[in-house]
mmCIF file of C-alpha atoms and ligand atoms in Angstrom:
data_model
loop_
_atom_site.group_PDB
_atom_site.id
_atom_site.type_symbol
_atom_site.label_atom_id
_atom_site.label_comp_id
_atom_site.label_asym_id
_atom_site.label_seq_id
_atom_site.Cartn_x
_atom_site.Cartn_y
_atom_site.Cartn_z
ATOM 1 C CA MET H 77 -62.412 11.036 -38.158
ATOM 2 C CA GLY H 78 -65.409 8.686 -38.678
ATOM 3 C CA HIS H 79 -67.138 9.100 -41.880
ATOM 4 C CA GLU H 80 -70.699 7.665 -43.114
ATOM 5 C CA SER H 81 -71.361 8.154 -46.780
ATOM 6 C CA ASN H 82 -73.638 6.676 -49.381
ATOM 7 C CA ALA H 83 -72.662 6.020 -52.907
ATOM 8 C CA SER H 84 -76.268 6.072 -54.339
ATOM 9 C CA ARG H 85 -76.494 9.781 -53.032
ATOM 10 C CA GLU H 86 -79.053 12.257 -54.972
ATOM 11 C CA GLN H 87 -76.763 15.142 -56.127
ATOM 12 C CA THR H 88 -79.705 17.370 -56.435
ATOM 13 C CA GLY H 89 -80.912 17.806 -52.987
ATOM 14 C CA LEU H 90 -79.610 19.650 -50.056
ATOM 15 C CA ARG H 91 -76.622 18.045 -48.903
ATOM 16 C CA VAL H 92 -76.031 18.183 -44.989
ATOM 17 C CA LEU H 93 -72.976 17.554 -42.988
ATOM 18 C CA VAL H 94 -73.575 16.499 -39.268
ATOM 19 C CA ILE H 95 -70.643 16.877 -37.314
ATOM 20 C CA THR H 96 -70.813 14.931 -33.798
ATOM 21 C CA ALA H 97 -67.836 14.843 -31.326
ATOM 22 C CA VAL H 98 -67.951 10.753 -30.636
ATOM 23 C CA ALA H 99 -69.359 7.820 -32.226
ATOM 24 C CA ALA H 100 -72.160 7.270 -30.056
ATOM 25 C CA GLU H 101 -73.566 10.520 -31.069
ATOM 26 C CA ARG H 102 -72.929 9.726 -34.530
ATOM 27 C CA ASP H 103 -74.649 6.435 -34.375
ATOM 28 C CA ALA H 104 -77.826 8.024 -32.578
ATOM 29 C CA VAL H 105 -78.182 10.706 -35.231
ATOM 30 C CA LEU H 106 -77.608 8.088 -37.948
ATOM 31 C CA ARG H 107 -80.514 6.226 -36.331
ATOM 32 C CA GLY H 108 -82.808 9.062 -36.490
ATOM 33 C CA LEU H 109 -81.828 9.853 -39.893
ATOM 34 C CA ARG H 110 -82.982 6.479 -41.154
ATOM 35 C CA GLY H 111 -79.917 6.157 -43.865
ATOM 36 C CA ASP H 112 -81.115 9.406 -45.825
ATOM 37 C CA ALA H 113 -78.571 9.842 -48.460
ATOM 38 C CA ARG H 114 -78.409 13.536 -48.224
ATOM 39 C CA PHE H 115 -76.715 13.459 -44.721
ATOM 40 C CA ASP H 116 -73.338 12.892 -44.030
ATOM 41 C CA VAL H 117 -72.735 12.277 -40.374
ATOM 42 C CA VAL H 118 -69.024 12.286 -39.207
ATOM 43 C CA THR H 119 -67.501 12.254 -35.954
ATOM 44 C CA GLY H 120 -64.887 15.422 -35.206
ATOM 45 C CA GLY H 121 -63.435 14.777 -32.038
ATOM 46 C CA VAL H 122 -63.974 16.585 -28.654
ATOM 47 C CA GLY H 123 -63.541 20.319 -28.601
ATOM 48 C CA PRO H 124 -63.757 23.433 -30.755
ATOM 49 C CA ALA H 125 -60.442 22.583 -32.085
ATOM 50 C CA ALA H 126 -60.830 19.199 -33.267
ATOM 51 C CA SER H 127 -64.263 20.146 -34.415
ATOM 52 C CA ALA H 128 -63.005 23.027 -36.541
ATOM 53 C CA ALA H 129 -60.530 20.792 -38.101
ATOM 54 C CA SER H 130 -62.884 18.089 -38.768
ATOM 55 C CA ALA H 131 -65.399 20.151 -40.095
ATOM 56 C CA ALA H 132 -63.266 22.030 -42.599
ATOM 57 C CA LYS H 133 -61.602 18.671 -43.691
ATOM 58 C CA ALA H 134 -65.092 17.306 -44.831
ATOM 59 C CA LEU H 135 -66.452 20.747 -46.378
ATOM 60 C CA ALA H 136 -63.171 20.984 -48.229
ATOM 61 C CA ALA H 137 -64.034 17.305 -49.517
ATOM 62 C CA ALA H 138 -67.790 17.799 -50.721
ATOM 63 C CA GLY H 139 -70.005 20.348 -51.311
ATOM 64 C CA TYR H 140 -72.846 20.874 -48.738
ATOM 65 C CA GLY H 141 -75.869 23.380 -48.233
ATOM 66 C CA LEU H 142 -76.265 23.097 -44.483
ATOM 67 C CA VAL H 143 -73.808 22.301 -41.379
ATOM 68 C CA VAL H 144 -74.979 20.932 -38.307
ATOM 69 C CA SER H 145 -73.279 20.832 -35.004
ATOM 70 C CA ALA H 146 -75.026 17.854 -33.057
ATOM 71 C CA GLY H 147 -74.385 15.718 -29.614
ATOM 72 C CA ILE H 148 -75.052 15.850 -26.043
ATOM 73 C CA GLY H 149 -74.555 18.921 -23.817
ATOM 74 C CA GLY H 150 -75.043 20.384 -20.444
ATOM 75 C CA GLY H 151 -78.362 22.147 -19.768
ATOM 76 C CA PHE H 152 -78.510 25.413 -17.658
ATOM 77 C CA PRO H 153 -80.776 25.119 -14.811
ATOM 78 C CA GLY H 154 -83.843 26.477 -15.640
ATOM 79 C CA ARG H 155 -83.459 26.554 -19.239
ATOM 80 C CA ALA H 156 -82.957 23.122 -20.309
ATOM 81 C CA GLU H 157 -83.886 19.928 -18.284
ATOM 82 C CA ILE H 158 -81.904 16.764 -18.616
ATOM 83 C CA GLY H 159 -83.462 14.828 -21.565
ATOM 84 C CA SER H 160 -84.667 17.740 -23.388
ATOM 85 C CA LEU H 161 -83.050 19.160 -26.604
ATOM 86 C CA VAL H 162 -81.858 22.489 -27.273
ATOM 87 C CA VAL H 163 -81.721 24.433 -30.695
ATOM 88 C CA ALA H 164 -79.168 27.169 -30.873
ATOM 89 C CA ASP H 165 -80.356 30.681 -31.643
ATOM 90 C CA ALA H 166 -76.853 31.682 -31.423
ATOM 91 C CA ILE H 167 -73.245 29.796 -31.131
ATOM 92 C CA VAL H 168 -71.150 31.770 -28.503
ATOM 93 C CA ALA H 169 -67.489 30.750 -27.770
ATOM 94 C CA ALA H 170 -68.247 31.723 -23.955
ATOM 95 C CA ASP H 171 -64.407 31.451 -22.844
ATOM 96 C CA LEU H 172 -62.905 33.191 -25.681
ATOM 97 C CA GLY H 173 -61.068 36.164 -24.525
ATOM 98 C CA ALA H 174 -58.934 37.378 -21.566
ATOM 99 C CA GLU H 175 -59.001 37.498 -17.816
ATOM 100 C CA THR H 176 -58.724 40.720 -16.182
ATOM 101 C CA PRO H 177 -58.701 42.393 -12.911
ATOM 102 C CA GLU H 178 -61.954 43.587 -13.750
ATOM 103 C CA GLY H 179 -63.111 40.228 -14.693
ATOM 104 C CA PHE H 180 -63.741 38.164 -18.049
ATOM 105 C CA ARG H 181 -63.172 40.191 -21.720
ATOM 106 C CA SER H 182 -64.480 38.629 -24.585
ATOM 107 C CA VAL H 183 -62.741 38.718 -27.853
ATOM 108 C CA ASP H 184 -65.415 41.393 -29.126
ATOM 109 C CA GLU H 185 -64.471 43.830 -25.974
ATOM 110 C CA LEU H 186 -60.585 43.393 -26.776
ATOM 111 C CA GLY H 187 -61.040 44.055 -30.613
ATOM 112 C CA PHE H 188 -59.919 40.631 -31.919
ATOM 113 C CA GLY H 189 -62.951 39.140 -33.552
ATOM 114 C CA SER H 190 -66.520 37.922 -32.491
ATOM 115 C CA SER H 191 -67.112 35.143 -30.002
ATOM 116 C CA ARG H 192 -70.858 34.533 -31.421
ATOM 117 C CA ILE H 193 -71.720 32.952 -34.835
ATOM 118 C CA ALA H 194 -75.329 33.335 -36.098
ATOM 119 C CA VAL H 195 -77.028 30.383 -37.012
ATOM 120 C CA ASP H 196 -79.878 29.896 -39.782
ATOM 121 C CA ALA H 197 -82.444 31.597 -37.726
ATOM 122 C CA SER H 198 -85.296 30.583 -39.661
ATOM 123 C CA LEU H 199 -84.140 27.015 -39.988
ATOM 124 C CA ALA H 200 -83.465 26.693 -36.012
ATOM 125 C CA ALA H 201 -87.218 28.200 -35.434
ATOM 126 C CA ARG H 202 -88.505 25.627 -37.590
ATOM 127 C CA LEU H 203 -86.690 22.749 -35.990
ATOM 128 C CA THR H 204 -87.396 24.023 -32.514
ATOM 129 C CA GLU H 205 -91.362 24.099 -33.412
ATOM 130 C CA ALA H 206 -91.121 21.048 -35.073
ATOM 131 C CA LEU H 207 -89.480 19.232 -32.234
ATOM 132 C CA GLN H 208 -92.010 20.410 -29.720
ATOM 133 C CA ARG H 209 -95.133 19.556 -32.385
ATOM 134 C CA ALA H 210 -93.732 16.110 -31.932
ATOM 135 C CA GLY H 211 -94.209 16.144 -28.087
ATOM 136 C CA LEU H 212 -90.302 16.406 -27.646
ATOM 137 C CA PRO H 213 -89.230 18.852 -24.898
ATOM 138 C CA ALA H 214 -87.319 21.452 -26.872
ATOM 139 C CA HIS H 215 -85.978 24.904 -26.097
ATOM 140 C CA THR H 216 -84.213 27.500 -28.109
ATOM 141 C CA GLY H 217 -81.245 29.879 -26.715
ATOM 142 C CA PRO H 218 -77.511 30.676 -26.975
ATOM 143 C CA VAL H 219 -75.353 27.323 -26.783
ATOM 144 C CA LEU H 220 -72.086 28.122 -25.487
ATOM 145 C CA THR H 221 -68.854 26.496 -26.607
ATOM 146 C CA VAL H 222 -66.283 25.934 -23.980
ATOM 147 C CA SER H 223 -63.053 24.037 -23.722
ATOM 148 C CA THR H 224 -63.308 23.208 -20.037
ATOM 149 C CA VAL H 225 -66.501 21.503 -19.062
ATOM 150 C CA THR H 226 -68.099 23.711 -15.899
ATOM 151 C CA GLY H 227 -67.710 21.864 -12.719
ATOM 152 C CA THR H 228 -68.743 24.684 -10.069
ATOM 153 C CA ALA H 229 -71.868 26.556 -9.370
ATOM 154 C CA ALA H 230 -69.908 29.655 -9.650
ATOM 155 C CA THR H 231 -68.896 29.143 -12.905
ATOM 156 C CA ALA H 232 -72.352 28.373 -14.133
ATOM 157 C CA SER H 233 -73.740 31.430 -12.654
ATOM 158 C CA GLU H 234 -70.793 33.342 -14.215
ATOM 159 C CA LEU H 235 -71.416 32.092 -17.785
ATOM 160 C CA ALA H 236 -75.012 32.690 -17.383
ATOM 161 C CA ALA H 237 -74.385 36.132 -16.831
ATOM 162 C CA ARG H 238 -72.190 36.729 -19.405
ATOM 163 C CA VAL H 239 -74.251 35.381 -22.059
ATOM 164 C CA PRO H 240 -77.808 36.354 -21.217
ATOM 165 C CA GLY H 241 -80.225 33.249 -21.894
ATOM 166 C CA ALA H 242 -77.886 30.783 -22.311
ATOM 167 C CA ALA H 243 -79.640 27.397 -22.551
ATOM 168 C CA ALA H 244 -76.884 24.651 -22.907
ATOM 169 C CA GLU H 245 -73.016 24.242 -23.004
ATOM 170 C CA ALA H 246 -70.955 21.948 -25.057
ATOM 171 C CA MET H 247 -67.601 21.817 -26.554
ATOM 172 C CA GLU H 248 -67.697 21.761 -30.339
ATOM 173 C CA GLY H 249 -70.302 24.099 -31.737
ATOM 174 C CA PHE H 250 -68.111 27.343 -32.127
ATOM 175 C CA GLY H 251 -65.458 25.076 -33.806
ATOM 176 C CA VAL H 252 -68.201 23.528 -36.372
ATOM 177 C CA ALA H 253 -69.573 27.163 -37.021
ATOM 178 C CA ALA H 254 -66.385 28.804 -37.773
ATOM 179 C CA ALA H 255 -65.723 26.194 -40.337
ATOM 180 C CA ALA H 256 -69.161 26.737 -41.931
ATOM 181 C CA ARG H 257 -68.733 30.522 -41.780
ATOM 182 C CA ASP H 258 -65.419 30.329 -43.769
ATOM 183 C CA ARG H 259 -67.297 28.423 -46.343
ATOM 184 C CA GLY H 260 -70.202 30.840 -46.350
ATOM 185 C CA LEU H 261 -72.434 28.144 -45.450
ATOM 186 C CA PRO H 262 -75.418 27.928 -42.503
ATOM 187 C CA VAL H 263 -74.827 26.242 -39.436
ATOM 188 C CA LEU H 264 -77.155 24.716 -36.688
ATOM 189 C CA GLU H 265 -76.319 23.645 -33.377
ATOM 190 C CA LEU H 266 -78.351 20.744 -31.730
ATOM 191 C CA ARG H 267 -77.848 19.687 -28.188
ATOM 192 C CA ALA H 268 -79.423 16.763 -26.171
ATOM 193 C CA ILE H 269 -79.142 17.278 -22.636
ATOM 194 C CA SER H 270 -77.244 14.839 -20.615
ATOM 195 C CA ASN H 271 -76.462 16.475 -17.473
ATOM 196 C CA ALA H 272 -76.993 20.161 -15.728
ATOM 197 C CA VAL H 273 -74.114 22.835 -16.021
ATOM 198 C CA GLY H 274 -73.110 23.225 -12.431
ATOM 199 C CA PRO H 275 -71.112 21.293 -9.823
ATOM 200 C CA ARG H 276 -69.304 17.887 -11.198
ATOM 201 C CA ASP H 277 -71.512 14.986 -10.527
ATOM 202 C CA ARG H 278 -70.931 12.030 -12.824
ATOM 203 C CA GLU H 279 -73.586 9.829 -11.171
ATOM 204 C CA ALA H 280 -76.322 12.148 -12.495
ATOM 205 C CA TRP H 281 -75.232 11.948 -15.891
ATOM 206 C CA ARG H 282 -78.097 10.464 -18.371
ATOM 207 C CA ILE H 283 -75.949 9.667 -21.420
ATOM 208 C CA LYS H 284 -78.481 7.008 -22.800
ATOM 209 C CA GLU H 285 -81.173 9.419 -22.169
ATOM 210 C CA ALA H 286 -79.764 12.133 -24.138
ATOM 211 C CA LEU H 287 -78.751 9.653 -26.768
ATOM 212 C CA ASP H 288 -82.260 8.574 -27.324
ATOM 213 C CA ALA H 289 -83.359 12.442 -27.411
ATOM 214 C CA LEU H 290 -80.644 12.992 -30.094
ATOM 215 C CA GLU H 291 -82.138 10.102 -32.241
ATOM 216 C CA ALA H 292 -85.379 11.318 -31.840
ATOM 217 C CA ALA H 293 -83.949 14.863 -33.009
ATOM 218 C CA GLY H 294 -82.667 13.335 -36.219
ATOM 219 C CA ALA H 295 -85.891 11.965 -37.267
ATOM 220 C CA ILE H 296 -87.222 15.386 -36.900
ATOM 221 C CA LEU H 297 -84.375 16.906 -38.421
ATOM 222 C CA LEU H 298 -85.212 14.816 -41.633
ATOM 223 C CA GLU H 299 -88.846 15.860 -41.453
ATOM 224 C CA VAL H 300 -87.929 19.537 -41.297
ATOM 225 C CA LEU H 301 -85.399 19.294 -44.278
ATOM 226 C CA ARG H 302 -87.623 17.265 -46.423
HETATM 227 O O1 LIG W 411 -65.403 14.157 -16.299
HETATM 228 C C1 LIG W 411 -66.239 14.769 -15.861
HETATM 229 O O2 LIG W 411 -66.440 15.425 -15.272
HETATM 230 C C2 LIG W 411 -66.899 15.371 -17.627
HETATM 231 C C3 LIG W 411 -67.840 16.033 -17.409
HETATM 232 C C4 LIG W 411 -68.698 16.704 -18.548
HETATM 233 C C5 LIG W 411 -68.286 16.321 -19.724
HETATM 234 C C6 LIG W 411 -67.309 15.061 -19.687
HETATM 235 C C7 LIG W 411 -66.885 14.826 -21.287
HETATM 236 O O3 LIG W 411 -65.665 14.251 -21.209
HETATM 237 C C8 LIG W 411 -67.867 14.850 -22.434
HETATM 238 C C9 LIG W 411 -67.463 16.194 -22.840
HETATM 239 C C10 LIG W 411 -68.194 15.722 -24.356
HETATM 240 O O4 LIG W 411 -69.961 15.754 -24.316
HETATM 241 C C11 LIG W 411 -70.521 17.370 -24.551
HETATM 242 N N1 LIG W 411 -70.824 17.659 -23.218
HETATM 243 C C12 LIG W 411 -71.866 16.971 -22.515
HETATM 244 N N2 LIG W 411 -72.348 17.716 -21.546
HETATM 245 C C13 LIG W 411 -71.422 18.802 -21.534
HETATM 246 C C14 LIG W 411 -71.091 19.614 -20.353
HETATM 247 O O5 LIG W 411 -71.968 20.034 -19.257
HETATM 248 N N3 LIG W 411 -70.506 20.825 -20.661
HETATM 249 C C15 LIG W 411 -69.623 20.873 -21.843
HETATM 250 N N4 LIG W 411 -69.416 20.002 -22.744
HETATM 251 C C16 LIG W 411 -70.632 18.794 -22.571
HETATM 252 C C17 LIG W 411 -69.273 17.972 -24.837
HETATM 253 O O6 LIG W 411 -69.662 18.527 -26.233
HETATM 254 C C18 LIG W 411 -67.998 16.783 -25.558
HETATM 255 O O7 LIG W 411 -68.211 16.526 -26.784
HETATM 256 C C19 LIG W 411 -66.540 14.791 -18.725
#
């Protein structure tokens, strides 16, 4: 787990923990945040389990007022285009459940818990508006957490039907959000869209464009939390 900290941090302001999956995402967010001492940006690994463990470890080590899951993600066609940003209005573990002869059943339907974690709605709305005011293409909607990257149009349609309004898909949000919920902390998820959710096409991925968008969004997050 990579960990950026600042010895001269002011202890009085809101401290924010940002968890990304990989170092390239962390570096993009850090560039946007311009070394602001209130933020710790940590790489927590790929997937919900790694990100939950990393977030829990970081939250146990220091006091934070807000947790943010940030990185690149897939955009649902018609909802979030490549290069745009998605601010989650809900974080949904979209494949947490059981396959049955009648179709997928979520943990909620099975009575084993909830596959949805609420974000800080007011902050998510403020961030979305600020991104849009800054001229960045920004959307809001549920961001799905999956353990397997979607690779077919059929799965993309199934997920979009399972979670109405689904805007983006990634692999860490629910893990980070579960760790934040455990501590009673508010959470946000921010995704910069590198690819469309659907048939696998590595040639169509635009990682650099997404990382640039993530950096720009980091600067706006800084403004919103000022
Ligand atoms: O080899 C592939 O086809 C492939 C396709 C998508 C993603 C990967 C990764 O190993 C990166 C996963 C990483 O990036 C986030 N991410 C970005 N786009 C998506 C997506 O469409 N669905 C799910 N996750 C995505 C994710 O949060 C991970 O951190 C390989």
